[in-house]
C-alpha positions as a Markdown table, in Angstrom:
| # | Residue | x | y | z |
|---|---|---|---|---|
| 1 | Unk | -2.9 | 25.5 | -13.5 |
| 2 | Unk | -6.9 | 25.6 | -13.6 |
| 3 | Unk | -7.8 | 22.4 | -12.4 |
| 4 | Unk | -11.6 | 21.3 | -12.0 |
| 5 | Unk | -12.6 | 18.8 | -9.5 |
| 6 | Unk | -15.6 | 16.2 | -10.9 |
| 7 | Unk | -17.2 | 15.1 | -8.0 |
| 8 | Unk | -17.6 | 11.0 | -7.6 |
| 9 | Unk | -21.0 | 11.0 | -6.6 |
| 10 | Unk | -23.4 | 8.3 | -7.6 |
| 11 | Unk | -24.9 | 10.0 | -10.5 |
| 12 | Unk | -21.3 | 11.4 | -12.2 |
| 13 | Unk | -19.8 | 7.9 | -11.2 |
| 14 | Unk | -22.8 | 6.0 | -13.0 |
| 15 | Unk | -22.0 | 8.0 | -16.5 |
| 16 | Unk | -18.6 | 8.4 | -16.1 |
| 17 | Unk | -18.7 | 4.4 | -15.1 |
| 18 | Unk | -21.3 | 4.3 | -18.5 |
| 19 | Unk | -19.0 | 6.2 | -20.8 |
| 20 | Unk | -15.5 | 4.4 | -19.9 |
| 21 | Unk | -17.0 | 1.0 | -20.3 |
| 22 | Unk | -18.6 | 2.3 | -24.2 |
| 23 | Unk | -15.5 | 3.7 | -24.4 |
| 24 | Unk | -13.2 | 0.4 | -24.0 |
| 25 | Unk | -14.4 | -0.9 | -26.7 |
| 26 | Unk | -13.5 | 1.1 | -29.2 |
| 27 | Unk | -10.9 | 3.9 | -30.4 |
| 28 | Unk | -7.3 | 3.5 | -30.5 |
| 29 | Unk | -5.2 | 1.1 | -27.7 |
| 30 | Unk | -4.0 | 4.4 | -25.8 |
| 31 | Unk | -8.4 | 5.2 | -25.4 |
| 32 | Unk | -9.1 | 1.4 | -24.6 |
| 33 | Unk | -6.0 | 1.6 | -21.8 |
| 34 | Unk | -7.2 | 5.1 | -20.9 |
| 35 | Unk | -11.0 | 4.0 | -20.4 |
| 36 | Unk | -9.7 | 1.0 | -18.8 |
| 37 | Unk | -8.1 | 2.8 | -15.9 |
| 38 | Unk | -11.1 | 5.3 | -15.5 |
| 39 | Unk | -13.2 | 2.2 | -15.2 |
| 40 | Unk | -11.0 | 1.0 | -12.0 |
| 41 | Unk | -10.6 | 4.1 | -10.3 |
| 42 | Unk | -14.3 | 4.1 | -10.4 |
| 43 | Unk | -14.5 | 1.0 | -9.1 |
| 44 | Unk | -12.1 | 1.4 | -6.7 |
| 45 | Unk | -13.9 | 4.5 | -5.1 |
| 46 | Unk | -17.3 | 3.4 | -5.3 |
| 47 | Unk | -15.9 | 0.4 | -3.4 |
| 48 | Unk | -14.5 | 2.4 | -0.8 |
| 49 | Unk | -17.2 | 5.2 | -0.2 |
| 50 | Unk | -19.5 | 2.6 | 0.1 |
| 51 | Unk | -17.4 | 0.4 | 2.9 |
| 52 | Unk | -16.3 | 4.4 | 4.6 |
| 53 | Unk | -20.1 | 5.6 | 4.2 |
| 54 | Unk | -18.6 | 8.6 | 2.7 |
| 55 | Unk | -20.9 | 11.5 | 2.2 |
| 56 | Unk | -20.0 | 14.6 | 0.0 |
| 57 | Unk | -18.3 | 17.1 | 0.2 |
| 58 | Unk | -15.9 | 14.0 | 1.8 |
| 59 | Unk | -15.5 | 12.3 | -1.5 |
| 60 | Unk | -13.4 | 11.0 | -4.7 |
| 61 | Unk | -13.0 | 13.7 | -7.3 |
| 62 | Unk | -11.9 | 13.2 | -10.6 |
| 63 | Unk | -9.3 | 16.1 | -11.6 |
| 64 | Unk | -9.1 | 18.0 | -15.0 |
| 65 | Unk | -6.9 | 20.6 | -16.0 |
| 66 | Unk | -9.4 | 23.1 | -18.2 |
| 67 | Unk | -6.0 | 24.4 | -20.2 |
| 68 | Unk | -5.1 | 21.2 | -20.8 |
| 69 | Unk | -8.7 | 19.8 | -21.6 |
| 70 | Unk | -8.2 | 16.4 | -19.8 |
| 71 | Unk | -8.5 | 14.2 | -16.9 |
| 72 | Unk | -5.0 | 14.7 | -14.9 |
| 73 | Unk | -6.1 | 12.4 | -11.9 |
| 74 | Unk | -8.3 | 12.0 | -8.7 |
| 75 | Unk | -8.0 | 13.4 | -5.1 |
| 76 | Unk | -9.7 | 11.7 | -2.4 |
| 77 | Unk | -10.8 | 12.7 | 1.4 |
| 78 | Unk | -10.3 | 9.1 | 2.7 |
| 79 | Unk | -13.4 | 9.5 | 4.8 |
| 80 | Unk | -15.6 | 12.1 | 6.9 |
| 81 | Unk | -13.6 | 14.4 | 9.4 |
| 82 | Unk | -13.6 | 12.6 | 12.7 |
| 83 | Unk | -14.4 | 14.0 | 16.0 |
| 84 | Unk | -11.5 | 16.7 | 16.1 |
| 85 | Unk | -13.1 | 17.9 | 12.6 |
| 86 | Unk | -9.8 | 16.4 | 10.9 |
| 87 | Unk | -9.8 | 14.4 | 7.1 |
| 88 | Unk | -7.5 | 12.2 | 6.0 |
| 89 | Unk | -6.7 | 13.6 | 2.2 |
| 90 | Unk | -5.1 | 10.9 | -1.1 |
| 91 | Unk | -4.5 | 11.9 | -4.7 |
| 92 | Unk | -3.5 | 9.8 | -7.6 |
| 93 | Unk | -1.8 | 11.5 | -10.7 |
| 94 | Unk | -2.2 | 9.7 | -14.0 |
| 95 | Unk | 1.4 | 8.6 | -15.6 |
| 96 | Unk | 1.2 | 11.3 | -18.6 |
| 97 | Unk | 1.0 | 13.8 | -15.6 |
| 98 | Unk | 3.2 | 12.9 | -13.2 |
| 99 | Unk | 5.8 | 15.3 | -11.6 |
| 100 | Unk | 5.0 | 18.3 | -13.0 |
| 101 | Unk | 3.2 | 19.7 | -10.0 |
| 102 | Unk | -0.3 | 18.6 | -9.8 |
| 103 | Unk | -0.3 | 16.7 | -6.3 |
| 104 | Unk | 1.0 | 19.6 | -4.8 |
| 105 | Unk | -1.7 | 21.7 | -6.5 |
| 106 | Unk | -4.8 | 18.7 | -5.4 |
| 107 | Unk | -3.8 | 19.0 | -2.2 |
C-alpha cells in the first residue's frame, strides 16, 4: 500500500470543505453520496479540533492510496499528547475499503 495522509488543517479543510460542497451538486448519485460524506467528515473534525484546540502535527488527515488514486478514509490523533507525551489515535475506513487492511496500515 502507498497511502498519503492530507492534513485537515484550516486551509486544506476550507477547499476540500469548497470542492465537496460544488461537488454535491452535480455528477452521478455515487459522487453526490461520495461528496456528501466528505462534507461531514469535515465537519465533524473541524468541530472537534476546534472544541480539543488541536494543533498539527495532532490532527485529522484525510487518507489516499496513490495506487489506487482515491480517498480510502481519515486517521485522527484525538487530541495533543498529554503530559506523559501519550496521543490518543482513531481512523475511519470508507465502506468501498473496508477490511482489506488499511486501519492496520493508518495506524
Amino acid at each position: 500500500m502507498h497511502l498519503q495522509l492530507i492534513p485537515l488543517d484550516a486551509e486544506n479543510m476550507d477547499r476540500l470543505e469548497h470542492n465537496a460542497l460544488v461537488n454535491m451538486e452535480s455528477g452521478s448519485n455515487e459522487s453526490r453520496e461520495f461528496h456528501h460524506m466528505i462534507a461531514t467528515v469535515l465537519y465533524e473534525t473541524r468541530t472537534f479540533m476546534e472544541t480539543e484546540a488541536a494543533e498539527p502535527p495532532w490532527i485529522s488527515y484525510l487518507v489516499m492510496d496513490s495506487a489506487k488514486g482515491g480517498l480510502i478514509g481519515n486517521c485522527s490523533f484525538k487530541g495533543n499528547p498529554n503530559e506523559a507525551g501519550e496521543v490518543e489515535i482513531g481512523f475511519v475506513t470508507f465502506p468501498h475499503f473496508e477490511g482489506q487492511g488499511y486501519g492496520i496500515e493508518m495506524s
